[in-house]
Amino acid sequence: MSTQNGPRKVEAIFAATLDLLAEHGYEKLAIEAVAARSGVNKTTLYRWWPSKDALLAAALRESGLFALDVPDTGGLRGDLLAVATQIHRLLTSEHTAPVVTATLTAGPRRPELGEVSRSFFADRLAREEPIFDRAVTRGELRSGVDPVVVMDLLAGAIWFRLLLRGGEGGPKFLEEAVDTVLNGAA
Amino acid sequence: MSTQNGPRKVEAIFAATLDLLAEHGYEKLAIEAVAARSGVNKTTLYRWWPSKDALLAAALRESGLFALDVPDTGGLRGDLLAVATQIHRLLTSEHTAPVVTATLTAGPRRPELGEVSRSFFADRLAREEPIFDRAVTRGELRSGVDPVVVMDLLAGAIWFRLLLRGGEGGPKFLEEAVDTVLNGAA
């Protein structure tokens, strides 16, 4: 399966990369270990991806791990609650949480991962747009409110509470967050 | 200046720890380098703090780097905008941003740092309480709205936008975030 986008066994390489990341965390992810697990020579890996971050960025881009099902429940509240529930799952499921936290919070010291993170969130925002377009059509979004700010507030609250504050983030919290964003605190 | 809470030169040790963190990032922070810069034997450091994370946690706890000035502008909107501006500064100032991002996003793999992070945010929340108490007295907070959720939304939006999405986060964004939280999107 040699292609212009990677060496033979590229799927096995990406799978090994993400599995090792989930198992051992970002610090301990090593190209040597990816080579061993995927049965590919490490010089081959280095030829295609000059660094661990470049390999990880490619693996994440190709993986369906972060896929978003854009909901259409017939109302803005239901749609936002469905999106919030997906974000919550992404941050708590044992399959995605280690990968998500290790990569999307990579920060400015790892430019290639930072780029993956930014393009991931830009893609999500683009796919969430129809939710807000429908809400505008239905008259559910107050004029002048920026959907991007709404998503920053909602997604931000979930990330912040679960990953930074270490707080409880069950269904009740998700409903409260959605209702506070929609109805306001004042 | 030998005390029960640390060896002699504890202030120099903590300062060296945070300076090295800001200069080189978490990965490259090494107890040996802290020892060299603070002029303390590394065995002394290991006697007091068994790991890099333990030393870092202590340094952060004692530092005034993350201090919060609790605003009292006379209104909830002004108070939230002042808090939002402080969070924004914490995440963008060259003195605090590297330390904040390296430590508060430490995640579940570094339990000692995770504990620092959680106690930091718990302390902030406790100090923000008077803002909401005054707002309730003034009738500015809708009944049933949880101040913790309001802070998760507002702080979360700023963290999420600046650190994860890599978006613009200037004064206009802070005002929009505060106004959307207060007035609602619907």
mmCIF file of C-alpha atoms in Angstrom:
data_model
loop_
_atom_site.group_PDB
_atom_site.id
_atom_site.type_symbol
_atom_site.label_atom_id
_atom_site.label_comp_id
_atom_site.label_asym_id
_atom_site.label_seq_id
_atom_site.Cartn_x
_atom_site.Cartn_y
_atom_site.Cartn_z
ATOM 1 C CA MET A 1 0.000 0.000 0.000
ATOM 2 C CA SER A 2 2.738 2.454 -0.906
ATOM 3 C CA THR A 3 1.307 5.887 -1.614
ATOM 4 C CA GLN A 4 2.586 9.382 -2.190
ATOM 5 C CA ASN A 5 1.470 10.272 1.306
ATOM 6 C CA GLY A 6 3.470 7.765 3.284
ATOM 7 C CA PRO A 7 5.444 4.570 3.313
ATOM 8 C CA ARG A 8 4.036 1.057 3.112
ATOM 9 C CA LYS A 9 2.127 0.033 6.235
ATOM 10 C CA VAL A 10 1.230 3.636 6.922
ATOM 11 C CA GLU A 11 -1.979 2.614 8.686
ATOM 12 C CA ALA A 12 -0.101 0.274 11.018
ATOM 13 C CA ILE A 13 2.382 3.058 11.748
ATOM 14 C CA PHE A 14 -0.341 5.563 12.624
ATOM 15 C CA ALA A 15 -2.197 2.998 14.748
ATOM 16 C CA ALA A 16 1.005 2.135 16.631
ATOM 17 C CA THR A 17 1.713 5.837 17.171
ATOM 18 C CA LEU A 18 -1.682 6.576 18.705
ATOM 19 C CA ASP A 19 -1.745 3.350 20.742
ATOM 20 C CA LEU A 20 1.672 4.082 22.221
ATOM 21 C CA LEU A 21 0.649 7.658 22.944
ATOM 22 C CA ALA A 22 -2.461 6.461 24.782
ATOM 23 C CA GLU A 23 -0.488 3.826 26.678
ATOM 24 C CA HIS A 24 2.569 5.788 27.736
ATOM 25 C CA GLY A 25 1.831 9.468 27.236
ATOM 26 C CA TYR A 26 3.506 12.041 25.059
ATOM 27 C CA GLU A 27 6.858 12.213 26.871
ATOM 28 C CA LYS A 28 7.574 8.533 26.476
ATOM 29 C CA LEU A 29 6.374 8.221 22.903
ATOM 30 C CA ALA A 30 9.465 7.256 20.872
ATOM 31 C CA ILE A 31 9.855 6.680 17.163
ATOM 32 C CA GLU A 32 11.867 3.528 17.979
ATOM 33 C CA ALA A 33 8.861 2.059 19.775
ATOM 34 C CA VAL A 34 6.553 2.938 16.869
ATOM 35 C CA ALA A 35 9.008 1.212 14.518
ATOM 36 C CA ALA A 36 9.122 -1.906 16.690
ATOM 37 C CA ARG A 37 5.371 -2.173 17.078
ATOM 38 C CA SER A 38 4.501 -1.528 13.455
ATOM 39 C CA GLY A 39 7.333 -3.702 12.101
ATOM 40 C CA VAL A 40 8.857 -0.854 10.102
ATOM 41 C CA ASN A 41 12.484 0.198 10.128
ATOM 42 C CA LYS A 42 12.993 3.390 12.105
ATOM 43 C CA THR A 43 15.043 4.960 9.318
ATOM 44 C CA THR A 44 11.945 4.627 7.130
ATOM 45 C CA LEU A 45 9.933 6.511 9.733
ATOM 46 C CA TYR A 46 12.521 9.266 9.985
ATOM 47 C CA ARG A 47 12.608 9.572 6.193
ATOM 48 C CA TRP A 48 8.863 10.342 6.130
ATOM 49 C CA TRP A 49 8.536 12.198 9.403
ATOM 50 C CA PRO A 50 11.587 14.039 10.677
ATOM 51 C CA SER A 51 10.350 14.226 14.252
ATOM 52 C CA LYS A 52 8.023 12.601 16.721
ATOM 53 C CA ASP A 53 5.703 15.607 16.492
ATOM 54 C CA ALA A 54 5.526 15.395 12.709
ATOM 55 C CA LEU A 55 4.608 11.708 12.905
ATOM 56 C CA LEU A 56 2.049 12.349 15.611
ATOM 57 C CA ALA A 57 0.528 15.240 13.680
ATOM 58 C CA ALA A 58 0.108 13.034 10.595
ATOM 59 C CA ALA A 59 -1.355 10.170 12.632
ATOM 60 C CA LEU A 60 -3.892 12.477 14.280
ATOM 61 C CA ARG A 61 -4.880 14.135 11.038
ATOM 62 C CA GLU A 62 -5.656 10.776 9.442
ATOM 63 C CA SER A 63 -7.398 9.250 12.433
ATOM 64 C CA GLY A 64 -11.142 9.306 12.856
ATOM 65 C CA LEU A 65 -10.701 9.505 16.615
ATOM 66 C CA PHE A 66 -11.902 13.067 16.888
ATOM 67 C CA ALA A 67 -14.812 12.856 14.454
ATOM 68 C CA LEU A 68 -17.782 15.098 15.213
ATOM 69 C CA ASP A 69 -21.341 14.001 14.464
ATOM 70 C CA VAL A 70 -23.056 17.279 13.759
ATOM 71 C CA PRO A 71 -26.396 16.973 15.520
ATOM 72 C CA ASP A 72 -29.718 18.184 14.150
ATOM 73 C CA THR A 73 -32.235 17.815 16.966
ATOM 74 C CA GLY A 74 -34.587 20.509 15.686
ATOM 75 C CA GLY A 75 -33.572 23.106 18.273
ATOM 76 C CA LEU A 76 -30.479 25.030 19.352
ATOM 77 C CA ARG A 77 -30.623 23.773 22.942
ATOM 78 C CA GLY A 78 -30.753 20.138 21.854
ATOM 79 C CA ASP A 79 -27.994 20.636 19.303
ATOM 80 C CA LEU A 80 -25.688 22.352 21.793
ATOM 81 C CA LEU A 81 -26.363 19.676 24.390
ATOM 82 C CA ALA A 82 -25.480 16.995 21.840
ATOM 83 C CA VAL A 83 -22.240 18.771 20.932
ATOM 84 C CA ALA A 84 -21.418 19.263 24.617
ATOM 85 C CA THR A 85 -22.004 15.569 25.242
ATOM 86 C CA GLN A 86 -19.612 14.666 22.415
ATOM 87 C CA ILE A 87 -16.918 16.993 23.777
ATOM 88 C CA HIS A 88 -17.404 15.460 27.210
ATOM 89 C CA ARG A 89 -17.037 11.960 25.760
ATOM 90 C CA LEU A 90 -13.899 12.951 23.872
ATOM 91 C CA LEU A 91 -12.351 14.166 27.116
ATOM 92 C CA THR A 92 -13.372 11.215 29.248
ATOM 93 C CA SER A 93 -13.421 8.091 27.077
ATOM 94 C CA GLU A 94 -10.417 5.877 27.673
ATOM 95 C CA HIS A 95 -9.831 5.629 23.927
ATOM 96 C CA THR A 96 -9.652 9.329 23.238
ATOM 97 C CA ALA A 97 -8.857 11.157 26.482
ATOM 98 C CA PRO A 98 -5.108 10.374 26.656
ATOM 99 C CA VAL A 99 -4.581 11.259 23.013
ATOM 100 C CA VAL A 100 -6.678 14.398 23.211
ATOM 101 C CA THR A 101 -5.017 15.738 26.322
ATOM 102 C CA ALA A 102 -1.519 14.873 25.121
ATOM 103 C CA THR A 103 -1.916 16.571 21.772
ATOM 104 C CA LEU A 104 -4.485 19.322 21.817
ATOM 105 C CA THR A 105 -2.881 20.961 24.824
ATOM 106 C CA ALA A 106 0.562 20.744 23.247
ATOM 107 C CA GLY A 107 1.128 24.464 23.479
ATOM 108 C CA PRO A 108 3.528 26.849 21.826
ATOM 109 C CA ARG A 109 6.665 24.775 22.390
ATOM 110 C CA ARG A 110 5.558 22.137 19.902
ATOM 111 C CA PRO A 111 4.641 24.044 16.759
ATOM 112 C CA GLU A 112 3.687 21.015 14.662
ATOM 113 C CA LEU A 113 1.277 19.761 17.308
ATOM 114 C CA GLY A 114 -0.010 23.282 17.868
ATOM 115 C CA GLU A 115 -0.831 23.431 14.178
ATOM 116 C CA VAL A 116 -2.709 20.112 14.396
ATOM 117 C CA SER A 117 -4.634 21.432 17.345
ATOM 118 C CA ARG A 118 -5.565 24.695 15.636
ATOM 119 C CA SER A 119 -6.661 22.992 12.427
ATOM 120 C CA PHE A 120 -8.658 20.454 14.437
ATOM 121 C CA PHE A 121 -10.604 23.199 16.212
ATOM 122 C CA ALA A 122 -11.033 25.236 13.010
ATOM 123 C CA ASP A 123 -12.505 22.156 11.347
ATOM 124 C CA ARG A 124 -14.885 21.575 14.269
ATOM 125 C CA LEU A 125 -16.043 25.191 14.149
ATOM 126 C CA ALA A 126 -16.714 24.964 10.420
ATOM 127 C CA ARG A 127 -18.768 21.832 10.936
ATOM 128 C CA GLU A 128 -20.723 23.400 13.804
ATOM 129 C CA GLU A 129 -21.760 26.353 11.630
ATOM 130 C CA PRO A 130 -24.975 24.705 10.329
ATOM 131 C CA ILE A 131 -26.195 24.414 13.923
ATOM 132 C CA PHE A 132 -26.083 28.190 14.229
ATOM 133 C CA ASP A 133 -27.386 28.837 10.720
ATOM 134 C CA ARG A 134 -30.470 26.783 11.543
ATOM 135 C CA ALA A 135 -30.804 28.555 14.908
ATOM 136 C CA VAL A 136 -30.761 31.942 13.153
ATOM 137 C CA THR A 137 -33.437 30.744 10.713
ATOM 138 C CA ARG A 138 -35.575 29.602 13.648
ATOM 139 C CA GLY A 139 -34.985 32.897 15.482
ATOM 140 C CA GLU A 140 -33.197 31.154 18.345
ATOM 141 C CA LEU A 141 -29.971 33.175 18.309
ATOM 142 C CA ARG A 142 -29.969 36.720 19.591
ATOM 143 C CA SER A 143 -28.817 39.212 16.981
ATOM 144 C CA GLY A 144 -25.164 40.221 17.369
ATOM 145 C CA VAL A 145 -24.139 37.033 19.185
ATOM 146 C CA ASP A 146 -21.053 35.423 17.640
ATOM 147 C CA PRO A 147 -21.381 31.616 17.296
ATOM 148 C CA VAL A 148 -17.608 31.335 17.750
ATOM 149 C CA VAL A 149 -17.854 32.994 21.158
ATOM 150 C CA VAL A 150 -20.746 30.691 22.061
ATOM 151 C CA MET A 151 -18.620 27.650 21.198
ATOM 152 C CA ASP A 152 -15.597 29.069 23.055
ATOM 153 C CA LEU A 153 -17.770 29.458 26.143
ATOM 154 C CA LEU A 154 -19.388 26.039 25.917
ATOM 155 C CA ALA A 155 -16.420 23.940 24.817
ATOM 156 C CA GLY A 156 -14.147 26.008 27.043
ATOM 157 C CA ALA A 157 -16.289 25.352 30.112
ATOM 158 C CA ILE A 158 -16.100 21.599 29.567
ATOM 159 C CA TRP A 159 -12.343 21.529 28.909
ATOM 160 C CA PHE A 160 -11.672 23.883 31.783
ATOM 161 C CA ARG A 161 -13.794 22.015 34.299
ATOM 162 C CA LEU A 162 -12.674 18.515 33.390
ATOM 163 C CA LEU A 163 -8.999 19.039 32.635
ATOM 164 C CA LEU A 164 -7.904 22.086 34.607
ATOM 165 C CA ARG A 165 -10.183 22.367 37.612
ATOM 166 C CA GLY A 166 -10.622 18.635 37.982
ATOM 167 C CA GLY A 167 -14.313 19.170 38.708
ATOM 168 C CA GLU A 168 -17.368 16.995 38.190
ATOM 169 C CA GLY A 169 -18.643 17.203 34.650
ATOM 170 C CA GLY A 170 -21.670 14.925 34.333
ATOM 171 C CA PRO A 171 -24.927 15.438 32.393
ATOM 172 C CA LYS A 172 -26.262 17.928 34.937
ATOM 173 C CA PHE A 173 -23.237 20.177 34.439
ATOM 174 C CA LEU A 174 -23.566 19.967 30.653
ATOM 175 C CA GLU A 175 -27.223 21.034 30.854
ATOM 176 C CA GLU A 176 -26.394 23.871 33.219
ATOM 177 C CA ALA A 177 -23.598 25.087 30.967
ATOM 178 C CA VAL A 178 -25.837 25.028 27.883
ATOM 179 C CA ASP A 179 -28.723 26.729 29.696
ATOM 180 C CA THR A 180 -26.479 29.429 31.164
ATOM 181 C CA VAL A 181 -24.957 30.153 27.738
ATOM 182 C CA LEU A 182 -28.408 30.309 26.163
ATOM 183 C CA ASN A 183 -30.307 32.199 28.851
ATOM 184 C CA GLY A 184 -27.535 34.237 30.429
ATOM 185 C CA ALA A 185 -26.445 34.615 34.026
ATOM 186 C CA ALA A 186 -27.936 38.058 34.505
ATOM 187 C CA MET B 1 17.140 31.161 56.669
ATOM 188 C CA SER B 2 16.632 27.503 57.488
ATOM 189 C CA THR B 3 12.988 26.754 58.257
ATOM 190 C CA GLN B 4 10.820 23.729 58.833
ATOM 191 C CA ASN B 5 9.368 24.150 55.358
ATOM 192 C CA GLY B 6 12.509 23.962 53.307
ATOM 193 C CA PRO B 7 16.270 24.099 53.243
ATOM 194 C CA ARG B 8 18.391 27.235 53.430
ATOM 195 C CA LYS B 9 18.092 29.413 50.328
ATOM 196 C CA VAL B 10 14.592 28.118 49.685
ATOM 197 C CA GLU B 11 13.623 31.362 47.966
ATOM 198 C CA ALA B 12 16.561 31.144 45.570
ATOM 199 C CA ILE B 13 15.660 27.523 44.856
ATOM 200 C CA PHE B 14 12.032 28.359 44.033
ATOM 201 C CA ALA B 15 13.066 31.340 41.901
ATOM 202 C CA ALA B 16 15.555 29.202 39.966
ATOM 203 C CA THR B 17 12.900 26.527 39.467
ATOM 204 C CA LEU B 18 10.343 28.931 37.984
ATOM 205 C CA ASP B 19 12.937 30.808 35.915
ATOM 206 C CA LEU B 20 14.245 27.585 34.401
ATOM 207 C CA LEU B 21 10.699 26.414 33.719
ATOM 208 C CA ALA B 22 9.905 29.663 31.919
ATOM 209 C CA GLU B 23 13.161 29.533 29.963
ATOM 210 C CA HIS B 24 13.236 25.904 28.890
ATOM 211 C CA GLY B 25 9.789 24.423 29.446
ATOM 212 C CA TYR B 26 8.646 21.597 31.635
ATOM 213 C CA GLU B 27 10.358 18.737 29.778
ATOM 214 C CA LYS B 28 13.806 20.206 30.128
ATOM 215 C CA LEU B 29 13.449 21.364 33.703
ATOM 216 C CA ALA B 30 16.020 19.350 35.675
ATOM 217 C CA ILE B 31 16.790 19.307 39.373
ATOM 218 C CA GLU B 32 20.499 19.441 38.502
ATOM 219 C CA ALA B 33 19.991 22.765 36.723
ATOM 220 C CA VAL B 34 18.024 24.158 39.675
ATOM 221 C CA ALA B 35 20.867 23.099 41.959
ATOM 222 C CA ALA B 36 23.470 24.771 39.765
ATOM 223 C CA ARG B 37 21.573 28.027 39.424
ATOM 224 C CA SER B 38 20.602 28.354 43.062
ATOM 225 C CA GLY B 39 24.000 27.236 44.349
ATOM 226 C CA VAL B 40 22.561 24.365 46.371
ATOM 227 C CA ASN B 41 23.735 20.783 46.300
ATOM 228 C CA LYS B 42 21.347 18.572 44.353
ATOM 229 C CA THR B 43 21.266 15.976 47.134
ATOM 230 C CA THR B 44 19.835 18.721 49.361
ATOM 231 C CA LEU B 45 17.107 19.333 46.803
ATOM 232 C CA TYR B 46 16.282 15.639 46.551
ATOM 233 C CA ARG B 47 16.140 15.391 50.345
ATOM 234 C CA TRP B 48 13.392 18.041 50.463
ATOM 235 C CA TRP B 49 11.603 17.283 47.195
ATOM 236 C CA PRO B 50 11.788 13.715 45.931
ATOM 237 C CA SER B 51 10.875 14.660 42.358
ATOM 238 C CA LYS B 52 10.859 17.515 39.911
ATOM 239 C CA ASP B 53 7.080 17.729 40.198
ATOM 240 C CA ALA B 54 7.215 17.964 43.977
ATOM 241 C CA LEU B 55 9.741 20.814 43.760
ATOM 242 C CA LEU B 56 7.716 22.582 41.092
ATOM 243 C CA ALA B 57 4.503 22.194 43.062
ATOM 244 C CA ALA B 58 6.138 23.760 46.123
ATOM 245 C CA ALA B 59 7.641 26.600 44.091
ATOM 246 C CA LEU B 60 4.290 27.398 42.513
ATOM 247 C CA ARG B 61 2.411 27.253 45.779
ATOM 248 C CA GLU B 62 4.772 29.781 47.363
ATOM 249 C CA SER B 63 5.004 32.100 44.368
ATOM 250 C CA GLY B 64 2.828 35.171 44.010
ATOM 251 C CA LEU B 65 2.854 34.689 40.251
ATOM 252 C CA PHE B 66 -0.783 33.687 40.005
ATOM 253 C CA ALA B 67 -2.196 36.173 42.502
ATOM 254 C CA LEU B 68 -5.733 37.375 41.820
ATOM 255 C CA ASP B 69 -6.818 40.902 42.624
ATOM 256 C CA VAL B 70 -10.477 40.483 43.389
ATOM 257 C CA PRO B 71 -12.134 43.422 41.658
ATOM 258 C CA ASP B 72 -14.996 45.473 43.085
ATOM 259 C CA THR B 73 -16.139 47.789 40.315
ATOM 260 C CA GLY B 74 -19.662 48.205 41.647
ATOM 261 C CA GLY B 75 -21.286 45.933 39.074
ATOM 262 C CA LEU B 76 -21.167 42.297 37.958
ATOM 263 C CA ARG B 77 -20.261 43.134 34.363
ATOM 264 C CA GLY B 78 -17.308 45.285 35.424
ATOM 265 C CA ASP B 79 -16.123 42.707 37.936
ATOM 266 C CA LEU B 80 -16.278 39.847 35.415
ATOM 267 C CA LEU B 81 -14.496 41.934 32.818
ATOM 268 C CA ALA B 82 -11.738 42.698 35.325
ATOM 269 C CA VAL B 83 -11.372 39.002 36.193
ATOM 270 C CA ALA B 84 -11.375 38.081 32.499
ATOM 271 C CA THR B 85 -8.668 40.659 31.858
ATOM 272 C CA GLN B 86 -6.528 39.174 34.636
ATOM 273 C CA ILE B 87 -6.946 35.646 33.256
ATOM 274 C CA HIS B 88 -6.019 36.927 29.823
ATOM 275 C CA ARG B 89 -2.887 38.592 31.228
ATOM 276 C CA LEU B 90 -1.915 35.407 33.085
ATOM 277 C CA LEU B 91 -2.104 33.471 29.818
ATOM 278 C CA THR B 92 -0.275 36.001 27.675
ATOM 279 C CA SER B 93 2.319 37.774 29.821
ATOM 280 C CA GLU B 94 5.829 36.541 29.155
ATOM 281 C CA HIS B 95 6.436 36.156 32.888
ATOM 282 C CA THR B 96 3.493 33.925 33.610
ATOM 283 C CA ALA B 97 2.373 32.272 30.373
ATOM 284 C CA PRO B 98 5.122 29.616 30.140
ATOM 285 C CA VAL B 99 4.742 28.662 33.784
ATOM 286 C CA VAL B 100 0.958 28.628 33.648
ATOM 287 C CA THR B 101 0.746 26.515 30.534
ATOM 288 C CA ALA B 102 3.452 24.109 31.674
ATOM 289 C CA THR B 103 1.897 23.466 35.051
ATOM 290 C CA LEU B 104 -1.829 24.048 35.068
ATOM 291 C CA THR B 105 -2.331 21.813 32.053
ATOM 292 C CA ALA B 106 -0.196 19.084 33.593
ATOM 293 C CA GLY B 107 -2.964 16.527 33.390
ATOM 294 C CA PRO B 108 -3.555 13.179 35.009
ATOM 295 C CA ARG B 109 -0.085 11.782 34.374
ATOM 296 C CA ARG B 110 1.519 14.164 36.845
ATOM 297 C CA PRO B 111 -0.523 13.807 40.010
ATOM 298 C CA GLU B 112 1.487 16.293 42.089
ATOM 299 C CA LEU B 113 1.108 19.024 39.484
ATOM 300 C CA GLY B 114 -2.543 18.091 38.974
ATOM 301 C CA GLU B 115 -3.053 18.657 42.677
ATOM 302 C CA VAL B 116 -1.379 22.089 42.464
ATOM 303 C CA SER B 117 -3.600 22.942 39.544
ATOM 304 C CA ARG B 118 -6.793 21.864 41.292
ATOM 305 C CA SER B 119 -5.963 23.702 44.500
ATOM 306 C CA PHE B 120 -5.023 26.805 42.497
ATOM 307 C CA PHE B 121 -8.407 26.874 40.776
ATOM 308 C CA ALA B 122 -10.278 26.055 43.986
ATOM 309 C CA ASP B 123 -8.535 28.980 45.661
ATOM 310 C CA ARG B 124 -9.446 31.306 42.772
ATOM 311 C CA LEU B 125 -13.086 30.228 42.928
ATOM 312 C CA ALA B 126 -13.218 30.872 46.673
ATOM 313 C CA ARG B 127 -11.787 34.353 46.160
ATOM 314 C CA GLU B 128 -14.235 35.097 43.339
ATOM 315 C CA GLU B 129 -17.215 34.269 45.561
ATOM 316 C CA PRO B 130 -17.653 37.839 46.899
ATOM 317 C CA ILE B 131 -18.149 39.044 43.310
ATOM 318 C CA PHE B 132 -21.210 36.828 43.040
ATOM 319 C CA ASP B 133 -22.424 37.511 46.575
ATOM 320 C CA ARG B 134 -22.467 41.215 45.792
ATOM 321 C CA ALA B 135 -24.182 40.542 42.450
ATOM 322 C CA VAL B 136 -26.927 38.577 44.225
ATOM 323 C CA THR B 137 -27.404 41.433 46.693
ATOM 324 C CA ARG B 138 -27.698 43.876 43.802
ATOM 325 C CA GLY B 139 -30.135 41.559 41.985
ATOM 326 C CA GLU B 140 -27.720 41.083 39.077
ATOM 327 C CA LEU B 141 -27.579 37.285 39.081
ATOM 328 C CA ARG B 142 -30.527 35.307 37.827
ATOM 329 C CA SER B 143 -31.911 32.939 40.451
ATOM 330 C CA GLY B 144 -30.708 29.372 40.005
ATOM 331 C CA VAL B 145 -27.515 30.306 38.141
ATOM 332 C CA ASP B 146 -24.424 28.645 39.616
ATOM 333 C CA PRO B 147 -21.446 31.042 39.933
ATOM 334 C CA VAL B 148 -19.097 28.085 39.422
ATOM 335 C CA VAL B 149 -20.677 27.392 36.023
ATOM 336 C CA VAL B 150 -20.411 31.093 35.147
ATOM 337 C CA MET B 151 -16.686 31.035 35.957
ATOM 338 C CA ASP B 152 -16.197 27.751 34.066
ATOM 339 C CA LEU B 153 -17.780 29.360 31.014
ATOM 340 C CA LEU B 154 -15.860 32.613 31.227
ATOM 341 C CA ALA B 155 -12.424 31.314 32.266
ATOM 342 C CA GLY B 156 -12.903 28.295 30.020
ATOM 343 C CA ALA B 157 -13.611 30.463 26.973
ATOM 344 C CA ILE B 158 -10.394 32.421 27.494
ATOM 345 C CA TRP B 159 -8.212 29.348 28.096
ATOM 346 C CA PHE B 160 -9.832 27.483 25.234
ATOM 347 C CA ARG B 161 -9.513 30.317 22.742
ATOM 348 C CA LEU B 162 -5.962 31.341 23.592
ATOM 349 C CA LEU B 163 -4.334 28.006 24.297
ATOM 350 C CA LEU B 164 -6.254 25.392 22.331
ATOM 351 C CA ARG B 165 -7.814 27.159 19.380
ATOM 352 C CA GLY B 166 -4.978 29.629 18.990
ATOM 353 C CA GLY B 167 -7.523 32.383 18.311
ATOM 354 C CA GLU B 168 -7.427 36.111 18.861
ATOM 355 C CA GLY B 169 -8.287 37.062 22.423
ATOM 356 C CA GLY B 170 -8.071 40.820 22.765
ATOM 357 C CA PRO B 171 -10.295 43.220 24.754
ATOM 358 C CA LYS B 172 -13.171 42.942 22.249
ATOM 359 C CA PHE B 173 -13.301 39.165 22.732
ATOM 360 C CA LEU B 174 -13.253 39.522 26.522
ATOM 361 C CA GLU B 175 -16.188 41.950 26.385
ATOM 362 C CA GLU B 176 -18.121 39.691 24.020
ATOM 363 C CA ALA B 177 -17.516 36.676 26.240
ATOM 364 C CA VAL B 178 -18.671 38.531 29.361
ATOM 365 C CA ASP B 179 -21.724 39.965 27.613
ATOM 366 C CA THR B 180 -22.734 36.619 26.133
ATOM 367 C CA VAL B 181 -22.418 34.919 29.530
ATOM 368 C CA LEU B 182 -24.454 37.665 31.177
ATOM 369 C CA ASN B 183 -27.127 38.199 28.527
ATOM 370 C CA GLY B 184 -27.285 34.778 26.927
ATOM 371 C CA ALA B 185 -27.044 33.692 23.311
ATOM 372 C CA ALA B 186 -30.749 32.977 22.883
#
